[in-house]
Short mmCIF file of N, CA and C in Angstrom, two decimals:
data_model
loop_
_atom_site.label_atom_id
_atom_site.label_comp_id
_atom_site.label_asym_id
_atom_site.label_seq_id
_atom_site.Cartn_x
_atom_site.Cartn_y
_atom_site.Cartn_z
N MET A 935 -150.20 24.52 -193.16
CA MET A 935 -149.94 25.85 -192.91
C MET A 935 -150.40 26.54 -194.25
N LYS A 936 -151.20 27.51 -194.34
CA LYS A 936 -151.72 28.26 -195.17
C LYS A 936 -150.98 29.38 -195.59
N LEU A 937 -150.02 29.61 -196.78
CA LEU A 937 -148.75 30.68 -197.11
C LEU A 937 -150.22 31.55 -197.76
N PRO A 938 -150.13 32.89 -198.04
CA PRO A 938 -150.44 33.72 -198.82
C PRO A 938 -150.36 33.39 -200.54
N VAL A 939 -150.68 33.86 -201.29
CA VAL A 939 -150.82 33.82 -203.12
C VAL A 939 -149.23 33.99 -203.31
N SER A 940 -149.27 35.43 -202.70
CA SER A 940 -148.16 35.79 -202.83
C SER A 940 -146.54 34.95 -202.89
N THR A 941 -146.87 34.17 -201.95
CA THR A 941 -145.71 33.41 -202.18
C THR A 941 -145.16 32.73 -202.80
N GLU A 942 -146.32 31.83 -203.46
CA GLU A 942 -146.45 31.19 -204.46
C GLU A 942 -146.28 31.45 -205.79
N TRP A 943 -146.09 32.92 -205.95
CA TRP A 943 -145.92 34.04 -207.31
C TRP A 943 -144.01 34.44 -207.31
N LEU A 944 -143.72 34.38 -206.04
CA LEU A 944 -142.44 34.69 -205.64
C LEU A 944 -141.73 33.45 -206.08
N LEU A 945 -141.80 32.58 -205.17
CA LEU A 945 -141.08 31.44 -205.39
C LEU A 945 -141.25 30.98 -207.30
N HIS A 946 -142.53 30.96 -208.07
CA HIS A 946 -141.94 31.25 -209.51
C HIS A 946 -141.51 31.96 -209.83
N CYS A 947 -141.24 33.13 -209.46
CA CYS A 947 -140.55 33.93 -210.34
C CYS A 947 -139.49 34.40 -209.67
N ALA A 948 -138.71 33.77 -209.29
CA ALA A 948 -137.71 33.68 -208.94
C ALA A 948 -137.04 32.36 -209.35
N THR A 949 -137.82 31.25 -209.33
CA THR A 949 -136.98 30.46 -210.09
C THR A 949 -136.73 30.53 -211.23
N THR A 950 -137.88 31.46 -212.09
CA THR A 950 -138.21 32.14 -213.15
C THR A 950 -136.49 32.91 -213.51
N LEU A 951 -136.54 33.92 -212.74
CA LEU A 951 -135.01 34.33 -213.52
C LEU A 951 -133.98 33.55 -213.28
N ALA A 952 -133.93 32.82 -211.87
CA ALA A 952 -132.34 31.45 -211.71
C ALA A 952 -132.64 30.89 -213.31
N GLN A 953 -133.59 31.14 -214.02
CA GLN A 953 -133.17 30.59 -215.76
C GLN A 953 -132.58 31.41 -216.59
N LEU A 954 -132.95 32.52 -216.36
CA LEU A 954 -132.03 33.43 -217.31
C LEU A 954 -130.52 33.01 -217.58
N GLU A 955 -130.03 33.81 -218.41
CA GLU A 955 -128.72 33.92 -218.48
C GLU A 955 -128.09 34.44 -217.97
N PRO A 956 -127.26 34.76 -217.10
CA PRO A 956 -126.25 35.69 -215.89
C PRO A 956 -125.80 36.84 -216.53
N GLY A 957 -126.87 37.96 -215.38
CA GLY A 957 -126.42 39.26 -216.08
C GLY A 957 -127.77 39.42 -216.31
N ALA A 958 -128.74 39.10 -217.03
CA ALA A 958 -130.13 38.88 -217.80
C ALA A 958 -131.27 39.21 -216.50
N THR A 959 -132.03 40.38 -216.97
CA THR A 959 -133.58 40.43 -215.90
C THR A 959 -134.77 40.51 -216.72
N ALA A 960 -135.30 40.61 -215.71
CA ALA A 960 -136.91 40.40 -216.52
C ALA A 960 -137.63 41.17 -215.53
N SER A 961 -138.52 42.73 -216.30
CA SER A 961 -140.11 43.24 -215.51
C SER A 961 -140.07 42.48 -214.78
N ALA A 962 -141.17 43.58 -213.66
CA ALA A 962 -141.73 43.53 -213.08
C ALA A 962 -143.36 42.92 -214.05
N ALA A 963 -143.60 43.26 -215.50
CA ALA A 963 -144.70 43.22 -216.13
C ALA A 963 -144.45 42.14 -216.65
N GLN A 964 -142.92 41.86 -217.10
CA GLN A 964 -142.44 40.30 -218.25
C GLN A 964 -143.42 39.27 -216.90
N LEU A 965 -142.59 39.45 -215.69
CA LEU A 965 -142.86 38.16 -214.74
C LEU A 965 -144.40 38.18 -214.68
N ALA A 966 -145.01 38.88 -214.90
CA ALA A 966 -146.52 39.55 -214.94
C ALA A 966 -147.16 39.23 -215.72
N ASP A 967 -146.38 38.69 -216.78
CA ASP A 967 -147.10 38.59 -218.53
C ASP A 967 -147.31 37.24 -218.75
N TYR A 968 -146.03 36.78 -217.80
CA TYR A 968 -145.55 35.25 -217.77
C TYR A 968 -145.78 34.57 -217.63
N TYR A 969 -146.57 34.83 -216.25
CA TYR A 969 -148.04 33.95 -215.58
C TYR A 969 -149.19 34.48 -215.19
N ASP A 970 -149.14 35.35 -216.12
CA ASP A 970 -150.98 36.69 -215.91
C ASP A 970 -151.48 36.52 -214.00
N LEU A 971 -150.33 37.64 -213.83
CA LEU A 971 -150.85 38.29 -212.33
C LEU A 971 -150.53 39.72 -212.31
N PRO A 972 -151.28 40.28 -211.39
CA PRO A 972 -151.84 41.46 -211.29
C PRO A 972 -150.31 42.66 -211.69
N ALA A 973 -149.64 42.83 -212.32
CA ALA A 973 -148.81 43.14 -212.67
C ALA A 973 -147.64 44.25 -211.13
N PRO A 974 -149.08 45.36 -210.91
CA PRO A 974 -148.04 46.29 -210.46
C PRO A 974 -148.33 45.35 -208.69
N TYR A 975 -148.94 45.06 -207.86
CA TYR A 975 -149.33 43.89 -206.77
C TYR A 975 -147.64 43.36 -207.14
N LEU A 976 -147.49 42.76 -208.51
CA LEU A 976 -146.58 41.59 -208.28
C LEU A 976 -145.27 42.27 -207.92
N ALA A 977 -145.07 43.74 -208.74
CA ALA A 977 -144.02 44.43 -208.45
C ALA A 977 -143.78 45.48 -207.06
N LYS A 978 -144.58 45.09 -206.51
CA LYS A 978 -144.28 45.80 -205.17
C LYS A 978 -143.90 43.95 -203.77
N GLN A 979 -144.67 43.32 -204.23
CA GLN A 979 -143.64 41.51 -204.08
C GLN A 979 -142.55 41.30 -204.21
N LEU A 980 -141.95 41.40 -205.29
CA LEU A 980 -140.44 41.59 -205.60
C LEU A 980 -139.88 42.66 -205.10
N GLN A 981 -139.98 43.33 -204.31
CA GLN A 981 -140.05 44.08 -204.12
C GLN A 981 -139.20 43.59 -202.27
N ALA A 982 -139.85 43.08 -201.82
CA ALA A 982 -139.29 42.25 -200.58
C ALA A 982 -139.07 41.42 -200.82
N LEU A 983 -138.57 40.60 -201.83
CA LEU A 983 -136.90 39.75 -202.14
C LEU A 983 -135.67 41.23 -202.74
N VAL A 984 -136.10 42.00 -202.92
CA VAL A 984 -135.04 43.04 -202.71
C VAL A 984 -134.46 43.13 -201.70
N LYS A 985 -135.06 43.60 -201.28
CA LYS A 985 -134.77 43.96 -199.19
C LYS A 985 -134.14 43.01 -199.06
N ALA A 986 -134.80 41.79 -199.27
CA ALA A 986 -133.84 40.64 -198.87
C ALA A 986 -132.54 40.24 -199.51
N GLY A 987 -132.25 41.03 -200.01
CA GLY A 987 -131.41 40.85 -200.66
C GLY A 987 -131.25 38.85 -201.99
N VAL A 988 -132.80 38.96 -202.46
CA VAL A 988 -132.38 37.39 -202.95
C VAL A 988 -132.51 38.00 -204.33
N LEU A 989 -132.94 39.32 -204.27
CA LEU A 989 -132.92 39.69 -206.01
C LEU A 989 -132.45 41.55 -205.70
N ALA A 990 -132.31 41.20 -207.16
CA ALA A 990 -131.79 43.03 -207.46
C ALA A 990 -132.11 43.63 -208.36
N ALA A 991 -132.67 44.82 -208.16
CA ALA A 991 -133.27 45.66 -209.47
C ALA A 991 -132.46 46.73 -210.12
N THR A 992 -133.05 46.58 -211.68
CA THR A 992 -132.02 47.61 -212.04
C THR A 992 -132.79 48.70 -212.55
N THR A 993 -132.63 50.29 -213.05
CA THR A 993 -133.68 50.63 -213.56
C THR A 993 -133.13 51.09 -214.77
N GLY A 994 -134.11 51.69 -215.46
CA GLY A 994 -134.08 52.02 -217.24
C GLY A 994 -134.59 51.43 -217.61
N PRO A 995 -134.03 51.35 -219.60
CA PRO A 995 -134.95 50.85 -220.10
C PRO A 995 -134.85 49.22 -220.40
N ARG A 996 -133.38 49.00 -219.90
CA ARG A 996 -132.67 47.20 -219.56
C ARG A 996 -133.03 47.13 -218.01
N GLY A 997 -133.84 47.86 -217.40
CA GLY A 997 -133.82 47.51 -216.31
C GLY A 997 -134.70 46.04 -215.44
N GLY A 998 -134.52 45.52 -214.41
CA GLY A 998 -135.48 45.14 -214.01
C GLY A 998 -134.91 44.09 -213.20
N PHE A 999 -135.50 42.85 -212.97
CA PHE A 999 -134.91 42.23 -211.73
C PHE A 999 -134.58 40.78 -212.07
N ARG A 1000 -132.58 40.45 -211.30
CA ARG A 1000 -132.19 39.47 -211.37
C ARG A 1000 -132.10 39.37 -210.07
N LEU A 1001 -131.13 37.89 -210.09
CA LEU A 1001 -130.93 36.95 -209.02
C LEU A 1001 -129.55 37.76 -208.31
N ALA A 1002 -129.98 37.87 -207.10
CA ALA A 1002 -129.02 39.07 -206.53
C ALA A 1002 -127.58 38.16 -205.85
N ARG A 1003 -127.75 36.79 -206.13
CA ARG A 1003 -126.94 36.10 -205.86
C ARG A 1003 -127.06 34.92 -206.06
N PRO A 1004 -125.86 33.66 -206.76
CA PRO A 1004 -126.18 32.69 -207.01
C PRO A 1004 -127.10 32.20 -206.74
N ALA A 1005 -127.94 31.18 -207.02
CA ALA A 1005 -129.10 30.47 -207.72
C ALA A 1005 -128.29 28.88 -206.31
N SER A 1006 -127.33 29.18 -205.89
CA SER A 1006 -126.88 28.11 -204.90
C SER A 1006 -127.25 28.16 -203.74
N ASP A 1007 -126.33 30.16 -203.44
CA ASP A 1007 -127.00 30.24 -202.10
C ASP A 1007 -128.75 30.81 -201.78
N ILE A 1008 -129.69 30.90 -202.20
CA ILE A 1008 -130.67 31.36 -202.02
C ILE A 1008 -131.41 30.63 -202.36
N THR A 1009 -131.97 29.94 -200.48
CA THR A 1009 -133.29 29.05 -200.53
C THR A 1009 -134.37 29.09 -200.72
N LEU A 1010 -135.09 27.73 -200.53
CA LEU A 1010 -136.74 28.39 -201.01
C LEU A 1010 -137.27 28.98 -199.16
N LEU A 1011 -136.97 28.50 -198.13
CA LEU A 1011 -136.70 29.22 -196.97
C LEU A 1011 -136.29 30.41 -196.89
N ARG A 1012 -135.73 31.21 -197.56
CA ARG A 1012 -134.80 32.72 -197.62
C ARG A 1012 -135.96 33.36 -198.83
N ILE A 1013 -137.06 32.88 -199.35
CA ILE A 1013 -137.51 33.90 -200.21
C ILE A 1013 -139.14 33.44 -199.75
N VAL A 1014 -139.94 32.17 -198.61
CA VAL A 1014 -140.76 32.53 -198.30
C VAL A 1014 -140.90 33.73 -197.13
N GLU A 1015 -139.03 33.19 -196.23
CA GLU A 1015 -139.50 34.35 -194.96
C GLU A 1015 -139.19 35.44 -195.55
N ALA A 1016 -138.80 36.52 -196.82
CA ALA A 1016 -138.41 37.34 -197.13
C ALA A 1016 -140.08 37.64 -197.31
N VAL A 1017 -141.00 36.94 -197.56
CA VAL A 1017 -142.60 37.34 -197.96
C VAL A 1017 -143.58 37.34 -197.01
N ASP A 1018 -143.25 36.60 -195.59
CA ASP A 1018 -144.36 35.31 -195.18
C ASP A 1018 -143.69 35.77 -193.64
N GLY A 1019 -142.42 36.08 -193.61
CA GLY A 1019 -141.41 36.39 -191.86
C GLY A 1019 -141.12 34.84 -191.43
N ALA A 1020 -140.69 34.98 -190.41
CA ALA A 1020 -140.06 33.46 -189.97
C ALA A 1020 -140.65 32.84 -189.19
N SER A 1021 -141.91 33.92 -188.03
CA SER A 1021 -143.10 33.29 -186.98
C SER A 1021 -143.25 32.29 -187.03
N SER A 1022 -143.64 31.83 -185.82
CA SER A 1022 -144.78 30.22 -186.17
C SER A 1022 -145.50 30.36 -186.93
N PRO A 1023 -146.72 29.91 -187.48
CA PRO A 1023 -148.18 29.90 -188.07
C PRO A 1023 -148.52 29.56 -186.60
N TYR A 1024 -148.45 28.67 -185.18
CA TYR A 1024 -149.20 28.73 -184.49
C TYR A 1024 -148.82 29.71 -182.94
N GLU A 1025 -149.69 29.48 -183.19
CA GLU A 1025 -149.34 30.25 -181.34
C GLU A 1025 -150.45 30.00 -179.90
N CYS A 1026 -150.00 29.33 -179.45
CA CYS A 1026 -150.63 28.99 -178.01
C CYS A 1026 -151.09 30.21 -177.59
N ARG A 1027 -151.89 30.24 -177.03
CA ARG A 1027 -152.62 31.11 -175.97
C ARG A 1027 -152.76 30.66 -174.59
N GLU A 1028 -152.11 29.43 -174.46
CA GLU A 1028 -152.80 28.74 -173.33
C GLU A 1028 -154.68 28.48 -172.71
N ILE A 1029 -155.38 28.72 -173.52
CA ILE A 1029 -156.51 27.90 -173.31
C ILE A 1029 -156.74 26.68 -172.16
N ARG A 1030 -155.37 25.69 -171.99
CA ARG A 1030 -155.58 24.74 -171.24
C ARG A 1030 -155.30 25.42 -169.99
N GLN A 1031 -155.40 27.32 -169.21
CA GLN A 1031 -155.99 27.67 -168.39
C GLN A 1031 -157.11 28.37 -167.99
N GLN A 1032 -158.18 28.07 -169.46
CA GLN A 1032 -159.13 28.81 -169.43
C GLN A 1032 -160.74 27.64 -169.10
N GLY A 1033 -161.48 28.74 -169.27
CA GLY A 1033 -162.66 27.71 -168.94
C GLY A 1033 -162.85 26.72 -167.56
N ARG A 1034 -164.12 26.01 -167.52
CA ARG A 1034 -164.44 24.69 -166.43
C ARG A 1034 -163.31 23.20 -166.45
N GLY A 1035 -162.15 23.81 -167.59
CA GLY A 1035 -161.41 22.63 -168.01
C GLY A 1035 -159.93 23.10 -167.38
N ALA A 1036 -159.92 24.70 -166.57
CA ALA A 1036 -158.92 25.29 -166.69
C ALA A 1036 -157.79 24.16 -165.03
N LEU A 1037 -156.80 24.26 -166.20
CA LEU A 1037 -155.30 23.39 -164.99
C LEU A 1037 -154.80 24.31 -164.23
N PRO A 1038 -154.46 23.85 -162.88
CA PRO A 1038 -154.02 25.17 -161.80
C PRO A 1038 -152.08 25.98 -162.77
N PRO A 1039 -151.93 26.75 -162.65
CA PRO A 1039 -151.19 26.90 -162.75
C PRO A 1039 -149.67 26.01 -162.44
N GLU A 1040 -149.54 25.31 -161.53
CA GLU A 1040 -148.34 24.50 -161.18
C GLU A 1040 -148.20 23.91 -162.73
N GLU A 1041 -149.21 22.82 -162.90
CA GLU A 1041 -149.68 22.00 -164.02
C GLU A 1041 -149.04 22.62 -165.27
N CYS A 1042 -148.63 24.22 -165.20
CA CYS A 1042 -148.51 24.65 -166.93
C CYS A 1042 -147.35 25.68 -166.36
N ARG A 1043 -146.33 25.02 -166.03
CA ARG A 1043 -144.98 25.23 -165.70
C ARG A 1043 -144.08 24.72 -166.97
N ARG A 1044 -144.67 24.00 -167.67
CA ARG A 1044 -143.40 23.42 -169.29
C ARG A 1044 -144.63 23.86 -169.62
N ALA A 1045 -143.76 23.92 -170.97
CA ALA A 1045 -144.76 24.47 -172.39
C ALA A 1045 -145.83 23.11 -172.67
N CYS A 1046 -146.71 23.73 -172.88
CA CYS A 1046 -147.98 23.18 -173.53
C CYS A 1046 -147.27 21.96 -174.74
N VAL A 1047 -147.94 20.60 -174.46
CA VAL A 1047 -147.12 20.45 -174.78
C VAL A 1047 -147.64 20.08 -176.70
N LEU A 1048 -148.45 20.54 -177.09
CA LEU A 1048 -149.30 20.84 -178.37
C LEU A 1048 -148.41 21.46 -178.80
N ALA A 1049 -147.91 22.85 -177.83
CA ALA A 1049 -147.44 23.82 -178.43
C ALA A 1049 -145.89 23.64 -179.32
N ALA A 1050 -145.58 22.64 -178.79
CA ALA A 1050 -143.76 22.17 -178.11
C ALA A 1050 -144.28 21.28 -179.67
N LYS A 1051 -145.62 20.16 -179.95
CA LYS A 1051 -145.06 19.66 -181.59
C LYS A 1051 -145.28 20.47 -181.86
N MET A 1052 -145.93 21.76 -182.44
CA MET A 1052 -146.45 22.70 -183.29
C MET A 1052 -145.03 23.09 -183.51
N ALA A 1053 -144.18 23.66 -182.51
CA ALA A 1053 -142.99 24.29 -182.87
C ALA A 1053 -141.95 23.18 -183.63
N ASP A 1054 -141.86 21.99 -182.86
CA ASP A 1054 -141.33 21.30 -184.10
C ASP A 1054 -141.50 20.30 -185.08
N ALA A 1055 -142.86 20.60 -185.68
CA ALA A 1055 -143.59 20.49 -186.72
C ALA A 1055 -142.76 21.85 -187.68
N HIS A 1056 -142.56 23.51 -186.81
CA HIS A 1056 -142.41 24.51 -187.57
C HIS A 1056 -140.97 24.45 -188.16
N ALA A 1057 -140.33 23.68 -187.22
CA ALA A 1057 -138.48 23.49 -187.19
C ALA A 1057 -138.59 23.03 -188.35
N ALA A 1058 -139.12 21.72 -188.04
CA ALA A 1058 -138.30 20.94 -189.60
C ALA A 1058 -139.15 21.67 -190.87
N TRP A 1059 -140.41 21.97 -191.16
CA TRP A 1059 -140.74 22.47 -192.39
C TRP A 1059 -139.73 23.85 -192.56
N ARG A 1060 -139.16 24.62 -191.83
CA ARG A 1060 -138.05 25.37 -192.29
C ARG A 1060 -136.91 23.96 -192.44
N ARG A 1061 -136.27 23.57 -191.51
CA ARG A 1061 -135.21 23.00 -191.80
C ARG A 1061 -135.12 22.20 -193.48
N SER A 1062 -136.47 21.55 -193.96
CA SER A 1062 -137.05 21.12 -194.67
C SER A 1062 -136.84 22.13 -196.57
N LEU A 1063 -137.53 23.71 -195.95
CA LEU A 1063 -137.24 24.70 -197.59
C LEU A 1063 -135.26 24.82 -197.36
N GLY A 1064 -135.14 25.34 -196.00
CA GLY A 1064 -133.09 25.84 -195.80
C GLY A 1064 -132.90 24.02 -196.68
N GLY A 1065 -133.32 23.68 -196.52
CA GLY A 1065 -132.20 22.94 -197.45
C GLY A 1065 -131.89 22.18 -199.16
N VAL A 1066 -133.05 23.50 -199.29
CA VAL A 1066 -133.64 22.87 -200.86
C VAL A 1066 -133.07 24.78 -201.86
N SER A 1067 -132.25 24.94 -202.59
CA SER A 1067 -132.02 26.18 -203.03
C SER A 1067 -132.38 26.12 -204.44
N LEU A 1068 -132.41 27.43 -205.51
CA LEU A 1068 -133.30 27.41 -206.04
C LEU A 1068 -132.26 26.67 -207.34
N ALA A 1069 -131.28 26.58 -207.03
CA ALA A 1069 -129.97 25.87 -207.95
C ALA A 1069 -131.22 24.08 -207.86
N ASP A 1070 -131.03 23.41 -206.94
CA ASP A 1070 -131.68 22.33 -206.45
C ASP A 1070 -132.72 21.95 -207.52
N ILE A 1071 -133.48 23.69 -206.92
CA ILE A 1071 -134.82 23.10 -208.16
C ILE A 1071 -134.41 23.59 -209.42
N LEU A 1072 -133.88 24.00 -210.24
CA LEU A 1072 -133.34 24.24 -211.73
C LEU A 1072 -132.20 22.57 -211.67
N GLY A 1073 -131.91 22.28 -211.19
CA GLY A 1073 -131.92 20.54 -211.22
C GLY A 1073 -132.60 19.63 -211.28
N GLU A 1074 -134.03 19.67 -211.29
CA GLU A 1074 -135.28 18.65 -211.38
C GLU A 1074 -136.05 19.35 -212.42
N LEU A 1075 -135.56 19.98 -213.19
CA LEU A 1075 -136.33 20.81 -214.33
C LEU A 1075 -136.02 20.19 -215.42
N PRO A 1076 -137.02 19.84 -216.45
CA PRO A 1076 -136.44 19.21 -217.51
C PRO A 1076 -135.57 20.31 -218.38
N PRO A 1077 -133.98 19.35 -218.45
CA PRO A 1077 -133.17 20.30 -219.11
C PRO A 1077 -133.44 21.26 -220.32
N SER A 1078 -135.00 21.01 -221.11
CA SER A 1078 -134.96 21.66 -221.56
C SER A 1078 -135.62 23.34 -221.52
N ALA A 1079 -136.77 23.45 -220.32
CA ALA A 1079 -137.11 24.45 -219.68
C ALA A 1079 -135.88 25.78 -220.10
N PRO A 1080 -135.43 26.04 -219.38
CA PRO A 1080 -134.52 27.54 -218.97
C PRO A 1080 -134.85 27.84 -220.40
N ALA A 1081 -134.59 27.46 -221.18
CA ALA A 1081 -134.48 27.55 -222.93
C ALA A 1081 -135.74 28.25 -223.12
N ARG A 1082 -136.00 27.58 -222.85
CA ARG A 1082 -138.03 27.80 -223.32
C ARG A 1082 -138.67 28.57 -222.42
N THR A 1083 -138.25 28.96 -221.16
CA THR A 1083 -138.91 30.12 -220.33
C THR A 1083 -137.95 31.24 -220.94
N ARG A 1084 -136.90 31.63 -221.02
CA ARG A 1084 -136.04 32.66 -221.72
C ARG A 1084 -137.04 33.11 -222.93
N SER A 1085 -136.98 32.48 -223.88
CA SER A 1085 -137.91 32.45 -224.92
C SER A 1085 -139.59 33.65 -224.91
N ARG A 1086 -140.13 32.14 -224.13
CA ARG A 1086 -141.38 32.45 -223.55
C ARG A 1086 -141.73 33.87 -223.11
N LEU A 1087 -140.28 34.35 -222.19
CA LEU A 1087 -140.15 35.48 -221.40
C LEU A 1087 -140.26 36.69 -221.41
N THR A 1088 -139.15 36.88 -222.62
CA THR A 1088 -139.20 38.35 -223.49
C THR A 1088 -139.71 37.67 -225.48
N GLY A 1089 -140.48 36.70 -225.45
CA GLY A 1089 -141.04 36.77 -226.10
C GLY A 1089 -140.46 36.42 -227.61
N LYS A 1090 -138.88 36.24 -227.80
CA LYS A 1090 -138.02 36.16 -228.97
C LYS A 1090 -138.31 34.85 -229.11
#
C-alpha cells in the first residue's frame, strides 16, 4: 500500500505537537521549517487533522496548532484516516467474469477469494494502526527527544 507523502508529514507533525508542553502550540510555518516542507501545503493538510478532531487551531500572535485531545486518545489510524480516508486501497473489479477466462455467474456468487484476502489484510493494517497511540510513539522516543524537539521547533 502506498500512501501520499502528506501522510508522513502529518504523522510526524502530530508526534511533534505531542512533544510540546501542555497548551503550547506550533504554527504551520514553524512545523514546515522544522521539517523543510512547503508551508502553504502543510497548513492545508493540518486543517484535515483539525476537521477530524485530532488537532485544534488557534489564531493570533500566539496561535498555531496543538493536540485536540490527549496523545493517548489519538491513534495512528485516526491520523491516517483523516488524511487518506478509511476505504480499502484494493478495489475488486470482478475481472474473473471477463475475457476468455470468464467464470459463469453461478461460480461468482461468493466474494472473490483475492478480494477477501485483500480485505483481511486491510483490516489487519487498520487494527495495527488503531492499536498505536501518539502516547505509545512518545514512549518509544529517546527521553531527550521532547526537549530537543521543543528547543529546535521554537528556536530557543
